[in-house]
Backbone as JSON Lines, residues from 0, in Angstrom:
{"i":0,"aa":"A","n":[55.49,140.29,43.25],"ca":[55.25,141.21,42.13],"c":[56.58,141.49,41.45]}
{"i":1,"aa":"A","n":[56.57,141.55,40.13],"ca":[57.8,141.83,39.4],"c":[58.08,143.33,39.41]}
{"i":2,"aa":"T","n":[59.18,143.67,40.01],"ca":[59.54,145.09,39.99],"c":[60.24,145.36,38.67]}
{"i":3,"aa":"P","n":[59.87,146.45,38.0],"ca":[60.5,146.74,36.7],"c":[61.99,147.04,36.89]}
{"i":4,"aa":"T","n":[62.82,146.35,36.17],"ca":[64.27,146.62,36.28],"c":[64.73,147.27,35.0]}
{"i":5,"aa":"P","n":[65.05,148.55,35.09],"ca":[65.49,149.27,33.89],"c":[66.85,148.79,33.39]}
{"i":6,"aa":"V","n":[67.52,147.99,34.22],"ca":[68.89,147.57,33.88],"c":[68.94,146.65,32.66]}
{"i":7,"aa":"T","n":[67.8,145.99,32.34],"ca":[67.84,145.01,31.27],"c":[68.21,145.59,29.91]}
{"i":8,"aa":"T","n":[67.93,146.87,29.7],"ca":[68.34,147.46,28.42],"c":[69.83,147.78,28.49]}
{"i":9,"aa":"P","n":[70.62,147.13,27.63],"ca":[72.07,147.38,27.68],"c":[72.36,148.81,27.23]}
{"i":10,"aa":"S","n":[73.17,149.46,27.98],"ca":[73.54,150.82,27.59],"c":[74.53,150.73,26.44]}
{"i":11,"aa":"P","n":[74.5,151.69,25.53],"ca":[75.36,151.6,24.34],"c":[76.85,151.54,24.7]}
{"i":12,"aa":"T","n":[77.22,152.08,25.86],"ca":[78.64,152.09,26.2],"c":[79.13,150.7,26.59]}
{"i":13,"aa":"A","n":[78.23,149.85,27.08],"ca":[78.66,148.54,27.57],"c":[79.04,147.61,26.43]}
{"i":14,"aa":"T","n":[78.4,147.77,25.28],"ca":[78.72,146.87,24.18],"c":[80.07,147.24,23.58]}
{"i":15,"aa":"A","n":[80.93,146.25,23.45],"ca":[82.25,146.5,22.9],"c":[82.12,146.74,21.4]}
{"i":16,"aa":"S","n":[82.57,147.89,20.97],"ca":[82.5,148.16,19.54],"c":[83.71,147.52,18.88]}
{"i":17,"aa":"P","n":[83.56,147.09,17.64],"ca":[84.67,146.39,16.97],"c":[85.9,147.28,16.8]}
{"i":18,"aa":"T","n":[85.74,148.58,16.99],"ca":[86.88,149.46,16.78],"c":[87.79,149.57,18.0]}
{"i":19,"aa":"T","n":[87.39,148.96,19.12],"ca":[88.25,149.09,20.3],"c":[89.59,148.45,20.02]}
{"i":20,"aa":"T","n":[90.65,149.17,20.41],"ca":[92.0,148.66,20.17],"c":[92.25,147.49,21.1]}
{"i":21,"aa":"P","n":[92.91,146.49,20.57],"ca":[93.19,145.31,21.41],"c":[94.13,145.71,22.54]}
{"i":22,"aa":"A","n":[94.1,144.97,23.6],"ca":[94.98,145.26,24.73],"c":[96.44,145.13,24.26]}
{"i":23,"aa":"V","n":[97.29,145.87,24.91],"ca":[98.71,145.79,24.57],"c":[99.26,144.47,25.12]}
{"i":24,"aa":"I","n":[99.96,143.73,24.26],"ca":[100.52,142.45,24.72],"c":[101.68,142.75,25.66]}
{"i":25,"aa":"E","n":[101.78,141.97,26.71],"ca":[102.89,142.11,27.64],"c":[104.05,141.29,27.1]}
{"i":26,"aa":"A","n":[105.12,141.96,26.7],"ca":[106.27,141.24,26.15],"c":[107.33,141.11,27.24]}
{"i":27,"aa":"E","n":[108.18,140.11,27.07],"ca":[109.29,139.94,28.01],"c":[110.49,140.62,27.37]}
{"i":28,"aa":"V","n":[111.04,141.61,28.04],"ca":[112.12,142.37,27.44],"c":[113.37,142.24,28.3]}
{"i":29,"aa":"S","n":[114.48,142.01,27.63],"ca":[115.75,141.95,28.34],"c":[116.71,142.89,27.61]}
{"i":30,"aa":"I","n":[117.23,143.86,28.34],"ca":[118.09,144.86,27.71],"c":[119.55,144.58,28.06]}
{"i":31,"aa":"K","n":[120.4,144.6,27.04],"ca":[121.83,144.39,27.23],"c":[122.55,145.54,26.57]}
{"i":32,"aa":"P","n":[123.62,146.06,27.1],"ca":[124.21,145.71,28.39],"c":[123.33,146.19,29.54]}
{"i":33,"aa":"E","n":[123.58,145.66,30.71],"ca":[122.73,146.03,31.84],"c":[123.08,147.39,32.41]}
{"i":34,"aa":"T","n":[124.26,147.88,32.05],"ca":[124.61,149.24,32.44],"c":[124.85,150.03,31.16]}
{"i":35,"aa":"I","n":[124.09,151.08,30.98],"ca":[124.22,151.88,29.77],"c":[124.87,153.2,30.13]}
{"i":36,"aa":"N","n":[125.92,153.54,29.4],"ca":[126.59,154.81,29.62],"c":[125.98,155.83,28.67]}
{"i":37,"aa":"V","n":[125.26,156.8,29.24],"ca":[124.54,157.73,28.39],"c":[125.48,158.64,27.6]}
{"i":38,"aa":"K","n":[126.75,158.72,28.03],"ca":[127.65,159.58,27.28],"c":[128.33,158.84,26.15]}
{"i":39,"aa":"S","n":[128.21,157.53,26.13],"ca":[128.91,156.81,25.08],"c":[128.1,156.87,23.8]}
{"i":40,"aa":"K","n":[128.8,156.71,22.71],"ca":[128.11,156.73,21.43],"c":[127.83,155.29,21.01]}
{"i":41,"aa":"G","n":[127.59,154.46,21.98],"ca":[127.43,153.05,21.67],"c":[126.02,152.67,21.31]}
{"i":42,"aa":"K","n":[125.78,151.38,21.31],"ca":[124.46,150.86,21.0],"c":[124.06,149.93,22.13]}
{"i":43,"aa":"F","n":[122.79,149.7,22.24],"ca":[122.33,148.68,23.18],"c":[121.25,147.88,22.48]}
{"i":44,"aa":"K","n":[120.99,146.72,23.02],"ca":[120.02,145.83,22.38],"c":[118.9,145.49,23.34]}
{"i":45,"aa":"A","n":[117.72,145.28,22.79],"ca":[116.6,144.79,23.58],"c":[116.2,143.45,22.98]}
{"i":46,"aa":"F","n":[116.18,142.43,23.83],"ca":[115.75,141.1,23.39],"c":[114.29,140.96,23.79]}
{"i":47,"aa":"I","n":[113.45,140.74,22.81],"ca":[112.0,140.76,23.05],"c":[111.41,139.37,22.83]}
{"i":48,"aa":"K","n":[110.67,138.9,23.83],"ca":[109.95,137.63,23.69],"c":[108.47,137.94,23.81]}
{"i":49,"aa":"L","n":[107.67,137.35,22.92],"ca":[106.23,137.57,22.96],"c":[105.54,136.32,23.49]}
{"i":50,"aa":"P","n":[104.31,136.49,24.0],"ca":[103.55,135.3,24.42],"c":[103.43,134.33,23.24]}
{"i":51,"aa":"S","n":[103.33,133.05,23.55],"ca":[103.42,132.01,22.51],"c":[102.4,132.15,21.39]}
{"i":52,"aa":"T","n":[101.3,132.87,21.64],"ca":[100.31,132.99,20.56],"c":[100.74,133.99,19.49]}
{"i":53,"aa":"Y","n":[101.81,134.72,19.74],"ca":[102.27,135.72,18.78],"c":[103.65,135.32,18.26]}
{"i":54,"aa":"S","n":[103.97,135.82,17.08],"ca":[105.27,135.48,16.52],"c":[106.17,136.71,16.48]}
{"i":55,"aa":"V","n":[107.4,136.56,16.96],"ca":[108.33,137.69,16.93],"c":[108.7,138.05,15.49]}
{"i":56,"aa":"N","n":[108.45,137.12,14.57],"ca":[108.72,137.44,13.17],"c":[107.8,138.52,12.64]}
{"i":57,"aa":"D","n":[106.7,138.77,13.37],"ca":[105.74,139.77,12.93],"c":[106.06,141.16,13.47]}
{"i":58,"aa":"I","n":[107.1,141.28,14.28],"ca":[107.43,142.6,14.84],"c":[107.98,143.49,13.73]}
{"i":59,"aa":"V","n":[107.44,144.7,13.66],"ca":[107.9,145.66,12.65],"c":[109.0,146.51,13.28]}
{"i":60,"aa":"T","n":[110.22,146.36,12.77],"ca":[111.38,147.03,13.39],"c":[111.18,148.52,13.58]}
{"i":61,"aa":"D","n":[110.63,149.19,12.56],"ca":[110.47,150.65,12.64],"c":[109.54,151.11,13.75]}
{"i":62,"aa":"T","n":[108.74,150.18,14.29],"ca":[107.79,150.6,15.32],"c":[108.35,150.36,16.72]}
{"i":63,"aa":"V","n":[109.5,149.7,16.8],"ca":[110.07,149.36,18.1],"c":[110.8,150.58,18.67]}
{"i":64,"aa":"V","n":[110.34,151.03,19.83],"ca":[110.9,152.23,20.44],"c":[111.23,151.96,21.9]}
{"i":65,"aa":"C","n":[112.37,152.44,22.33],"ca":[112.75,152.31,23.73],"c":[113.07,153.69,24.27]}
{"i":66,"aa":"E","n":[112.17,154.24,25.09],"ca":[112.37,155.55,25.72],"c":[112.86,156.6,24.72]}
{"i":67,"aa":"G","n":[112.16,156.72,23.61],"ca":[112.5,157.76,22.65],"c":[113.46,157.32,21.56]}
{"i":68,"aa":"A","n":[114.14,156.2,21.75],"ca":[115.06,155.72,20.73],"c":[114.33,154.71,19.84]}
{"i":69,"aa":"T","n":[114.39,154.93,18.53],"ca":[113.75,153.99,17.6],"c":[114.79,152.96,17.17]}
{"i":70,"aa":"A","n":[114.38,151.72,17.05],"ca":[115.31,150.65,16.67],"c":[115.94,150.96,15.32]}
{"i":71,"aa":"I","n":[117.27,150.81,15.25],"ca":[117.97,151.02,13.98],"c":[118.14,149.7,13.25]}
{"i":72,"aa":"D","n":[117.91,148.6,13.99],"ca":[118.05,147.29,13.38],"c":[117.22,146.31,14.18]}
{"i":73,"aa":"G","n":[116.72,145.29,13.52],"ca":[115.94,144.29,14.23],"c":[116.04,142.96,13.53]}
{"i":74,"aa":"K","n":[116.25,141.91,14.3],"ca":[116.29,140.58,13.69],"c":[115.86,139.56,14.73]}
{"i":75,"aa":"V","n":[115.53,138.38,14.27],"ca":[115.13,137.31,15.18],"c":[116.33,136.4,15.39]}
{"i":76,"aa":"D","n":[116.67,136.14,16.66],"ca":[117.84,135.3,16.91],"c":[117.44,133.83,16.99]}
{"i":77,"aa":"S","n":[118.44,132.97,17.17],"ca":[118.2,131.53,17.15],"c":[117.33,131.08,18.32]}
{"i":78,"aa":"A","n":[117.29,131.88,19.38],"ca":[116.47,131.51,20.53],"c":[115.01,131.95,20.35]}
{"i":79,"aa":"G","n":[114.71,132.5,19.18],"ca":[113.34,132.92,18.92],"c":[112.97,134.23,19.57]}
{"i":80,"aa":"R","n":[113.98,135.05,19.84],"ca":[113.69,136.38,20.39],"c":[113.92,137.41,19.3]}
{"i":81,"aa":"F","n":[113.2,138.51,19.38],"ca":[113.43,139.61,18.46],"c":[114.5,140.49,19.09]}
{"i":82,"aa":"V","n":[115.58,140.74,18.34],"ca":[116.66,141.56,18.88],"c":[116.62,142.92,18.2]}
{"i":83,"aa":"A","n":[116.29,143.94,18.97],"ca":[116.25,145.3,18.43],"c":[117.51,146.03,18.88]}
{"i":84,"aa":"T","n":[118.14,146.72,17.95],"ca":[119.35,147.48,18.28],"c":[119.03,148.97,18.27]}
{"i":85,"aa":"F","n":[119.51,149.66,19.29],"ca":[119.25,151.1,19.43],"c":[120.56,151.85,19.59]}
{"i":86,"aa":"N","n":[120.55,153.12,19.21],"ca":[121.68,154.0,19.51],"c":[121.47,154.56,20.9]}
{"i":87,"aa":"T","n":[122.5,154.41,21.75],"ca":[122.38,154.93,23.12],"c":[122.02,156.41,23.12]}
{"i":88,"aa":"Q","n":[122.6,157.15,22.18],"ca":[122.37,158.59,22.19],"c":[120.95,158.99,21.84]}
{"i":89,"aa":"D","n":[120.19,158.07,21.28],"ca":[118.8,158.4,20.95],"c":[117.88,158.31,22.15]}
{"i":90,"aa":"L","n":[118.37,157.73,23.24],"ca":[117.55,157.58,24.43],"c":[117.13,158.94,24.94]}
{"i":91,"aa":"D","n":[115.88,159.03,25.31],"ca":[115.38,160.3,25.84],"c":[115.09,160.09,27.32]}
{"i":92,"aa":"L","n":[116.11,160.31,28.14],"ca":[115.94,160.07,29.56],"c":[115.9,161.41,30.27]}
{"i":93,"aa":"G","n":[114.86,161.6,31.05],"ca":[114.67,162.88,31.7],"c":[115.8,163.31,32.6]}
{"i":94,"aa":"F","n":[116.51,162.32,33.18],"ca":[117.5,162.73,34.18],"c":[118.9,162.75,33.62]}
{"i":95,"aa":"E","n":[119.03,162.76,32.31],"ca":[120.36,162.74,31.73],"c":[121.25,163.86,32.25]}
{"i":96,"aa":"I","n":[120.68,165.06,32.28],"ca":[121.48,166.24,32.64],"c":[122.0,166.11,34.06]}
{"i":97,"aa":"K","n":[121.14,165.6,34.92],"ca":[121.51,165.46,36.31],"c":[122.73,164.55,36.46]}
{"i":98,"aa":"I","n":[122.79,163.55,35.6],"ca":[123.91,162.62,35.69],"c":[125.22,163.35,35.38]}
{"i":99,"aa":"H","n":[125.2,164.22,34.39],"ca":[126.43,164.86,33.97],"c":[127.02,165.74,35.05]}
{"i":100,"aa":"K","n":[126.18,166.33,35.87],"ca":[126.73,167.17,36.92],"c":[126.49,166.48,38.25]}
{"i":101,"aa":"G","n":[127.53,166.31,39.0],"ca":[127.33,165.87,40.37],"c":[127.1,164.38,40.57]}
{"i":102,"aa":"Y","n":[126.53,163.71,39.58],"ca":[126.27,162.29,39.79],"c":[127.28,161.46,39.01]}
{"i":103,"aa":"N","n":[128.41,162.1,38.69],"ca":[129.29,161.5,37.7],"c":[129.52,160.02,37.8]}
{"i":104,"aa":"D","n":[129.88,159.52,38.97],"ca":[130.25,158.12,39.0],"c":[129.18,157.24,39.62]}
{"i":105,"aa":"K","n":[128.05,157.82,39.91],"ca":[126.98,157.0,40.48],"c":[126.22,156.34,39.35]}
{"i":106,"aa":"K","n":[125.73,155.18,39.64],"ca":[124.87,154.53,38.65],"c":[123.45,154.68,39.14]}
{"i":107,"aa":"I","n":[122.56,154.96,38.23],"ca":[121.16,155.13,38.59],"c":[120.39,153.98,37.99]}
{"i":108,"aa":"E","n":[119.59,153.33,38.81],"ca":[118.78,152.24,38.27],"c":[117.52,152.82,37.68]}
{"i":109,"aa":"T","n":[117.15,152.33,36.54],"ca":[115.94,152.82,35.92],"c":[115.33,151.71,35.1]}
{"i":110,"aa":"E","n":[114.08,151.9,34.77],"ca":[113.39,150.9,33.98],"c":[113.19,151.48,32.58]}
{"i":111,"aa":"L","n":[113.64,150.76,31.6],"ca":[113.43,151.21,30.22],"c":[112.28,150.39,29.65]}
{"i":112,"aa":"T","n":[111.35,151.08,29.03],"ca":[110.2,150.4,28.45],"c":[110.34,150.35,26.94]}
{"i":113,"aa":"V","n":[110.12,149.18,26.39],"ca":[110.19,149.0,24.94],"c":[108.77,148.76,24.44]}
{"i":114,"aa":"T","n":[108.39,149.5,23.41],"ca":[107.07,149.3,22.81],"c":[107.26,149.03,21.32]}
{"i":115,"aa":"G","n":[106.25,148.45,20.72],"ca":[106.35,148.19,19.29],"c":[105.04,147.63,18.78]}
{"i":116,"aa":"E","n":[105.03,147.34,17.48],"ca":[103.82,146.81,16.86],"c":[104.15,145.6,16.0]}
{"i":117,"aa":"L","n":[103.12,144.78,15.84],"ca":[103.24,143.65,14.92],"c":[102.66,144.07,13.57]}
{"i":118,"aa":"T","n":[102.88,143.25,12.57],"ca":[102.41,143.6,11.22],"c":[100.92,143.84,11.18]}
{"i":119,"aa":"D","n":[100.16,143.2,12.07],"ca":[98.7,143.4,12.03],"c":[98.25,144.55,12.92]}
{"i":120,"aa":"G","n":[99.21,145.31,13.45],"ca":[98.84,146.47,14.25],"c":[98.74,146.2,15.74]}
{"i":121,"aa":"T","n":[98.89,144.93,16.13],"ca":[98.87,144.62,17.57],"c":[100.07,145.28,18.24]}
{"i":122,"aa":"K","n":[99.81,145.92,19.37],"ca":[100.91,146.58,20.06],"c":[101.43,145.71,21.19]}
{"i":123,"aa":"F","n":[102.75,145.82,21.45],"ca":[103.29,145.1,22.6],"c":[104.14,146.08,23.41]}
{"i":124,"aa":"Q","n":[104.38,145.68,24.65],"ca":[105.15,146.53,25.53],"c":[105.82,145.66,26.59]}
{"i":125,"aa":"G","n":[107.02,146.02,26.96],"ca":[107.71,145.29,28.02],"c":[108.81,146.19,28.56]}
{"i":126,"aa":"S","n":[109.27,145.91,29.78],"ca":[110.35,146.75,30.27],"c":[111.37,145.92,31.03]}
{"i":127,"aa":"D","n":[112.53,146.5,31.2],"ca":[113.61,145.83,31.89],"c":[114.34,146.88,32.72]}
{"i":128,"aa":"E","n":[114.85,146.46,33.86],"ca":[115.55,147.41,34.71],"c":[117.04,147.35,34.38]}
{"i":129,"aa":"I","n":[117.61,148.5,34.17],"ca":[119.05,148.56,33.89],"c":[119.63,149.67,34.74]}
{"i":130,"aa":"K","n":[120.94,149.82,34.64],"ca":[121.6,150.92,35.33],"c":[122.08,151.92,34.3]}
{"i":131,"aa":"I","n":[121.93,153.17,34.61],"ca":[122.39,154.23,33.72],"c":[123.63,154.82,34.36]}
{"i":132,"aa":"K","n":[124.65,154.98,33.56],"ca":[125.88,155.53,34.08],"c":[126.12,156.86,33.4]}
{"i":133,"aa":"G","n":[126.55,157.84,34.17],"ca":[126.85,159.14,33.57],"c":[128.24,159.11,33.02]}
{"i":134,"aa":"K","n":[129.17,159.71,33.73],"ca":[130.53,159.78,33.23],"c":[131.37,158.82,34.06]}
{"i":135,"aa":"G","n":[131.83,157.78,33.44],"ca":[132.65,156.82,34.18],"c":[134.1,157.21,34.09]}
{"i":136,"aa":"K","n":[134.93,156.58,34.9],"ca":[136.36,156.92,34.84],"c":[137.05,156.16,33.72]}
{"i":137,"aa":"K","n":[136.56,154.95,33.45],"ca":[137.31,154.11,32.52],"c":[137.11,154.49,31.06]}
{"i":138,"aa":"H","n":[135.86,154.57,30.64],"ca":[135.64,154.75,29.2],"c":[135.25,156.18,28.92]}
{"i":139,"aa":"D","n":[136.19,157.07,28.98],"ca":[135.85,158.45,28.68],"c":[135.98,158.66,27.19]}
{"i":140,"aa":"D","n":[135.06,159.39,26.63],"ca":[135.17,159.71,25.21],"c":[136.28,160.72,25.02]}
{"i":141,"aa":"D","n":[136.92,160.65,23.86],"ca":[138.04,161.56,23.62],"c":[137.59,163.01,23.57]}
{"i":142,"aa":"D","n":[136.37,163.22,23.13],"ca":[135.91,164.6,22.99],"c":[135.5,165.18,24.34]}
{"i":143,"aa":"D","n":[135.84,164.46,25.39],"ca":[135.37,164.81,26.71],"c":[136.4,165.6,27.48]}
{"i":144,"aa":"N","n":[137.45,166.05,26.81],"ca":[138.61,166.5,27.54],"c":[138.32,167.58,28.56]}
{"i":145,"aa":"D","n":[138.13,167.13,29.79],"ca":[138.1,168.01,30.94],"c":[137.01,169.06,30.94]}
{"i":146,"aa":"D","n":[136.21,169.18,29.88],"ca":[135.31,170.33,29.9],"c":[134.25,170.23,30.99]}
{"i":147,"aa":"D","n":[133.91,169.01,31.44],"ca":[132.91,169.0,32.49],"c":[133.51,168.45,33.78]}
{"i":148,"aa":"N","n":[134.83,168.58,33.9],"ca":[135.49,168.07,35.08],"c":[135.8,169.27,35.96]}
{"i":149,"aa":"D","n":[134.96,169.46,36.98],"ca":[135.03,170.72,37.72],"c":[136.33,170.93,38.46]}
{"i":150,"aa":"D","n":[136.98,169.82,38.9],"ca":[138.08,170.06,39.81],"c":[139.43,169.94,39.15]}
{"i":151,"aa":"H","n":[139.52,170.07,37.81],"ca":[140.87,169.95,37.25],"c":[141.65,171.19,37.67]}
{"i":152,"aa":"G","n":[142.88,170.95,38.05],"ca":[143.7,172.08,38.45],"c":[143.61,172.38,39.93]}
{"i":153,"aa":"K","n":[142.62,171.86,40.63],"ca":[142.55,172.21,42.05],"c":[143.41,171.28,42.88]}
{"i":154,"aa":"K","n":[143.34,169.98,42.57],"ca":[143.95,169.03,43.5],"c":[145.43,168.8,43.26]}
{"i":155,"aa":"K","n":[145.82,168.68,41.99],"ca":[147.17,168.18,41.74],"c":[148.17,169.29,41.52]}
{"i":156,"aa":"H","n":[148.37,170.16,42.51],"ca":[149.38,171.2,42.34],"c":[150.5,170.97,43.31]}
{"i":157,"aa":"D","n":[151.25,169.84,43.16],"ca":[152.36,169.72,44.12],"c":[153.63,170.21,43.47]}
């Protein structure tokens, strides 16, 4: 005997509506330099490679964001990668403050995620692991004179 199966009627949720946003493309991202000094006023670059079905020429520079920093420049290099340039100071890293106190010379490994869009609205995302440096000994900014150096005056009183 045929048992009635109510399952045959497709529920409206199962049918994919044309408005569903396409999946985010997984991009290959390489961030240089591999150690970023959050106190420096420098720049860093993200080299972005897309799956072969997409063209990096379609990446819209203004949509490329890395942890709160929006790309200030973007171009395609000879290797066919999209090179986005960011200001280090635009990075929005939650642990920045912690680095300034107490973690001065330690490097913290973190993953920076880069997101962006193509001209047709397709979104992509990729991340790369880099090291974040707080206050290094070598490249101190001039405006840094001792104000966050807790032990000045304690050690060198001979």
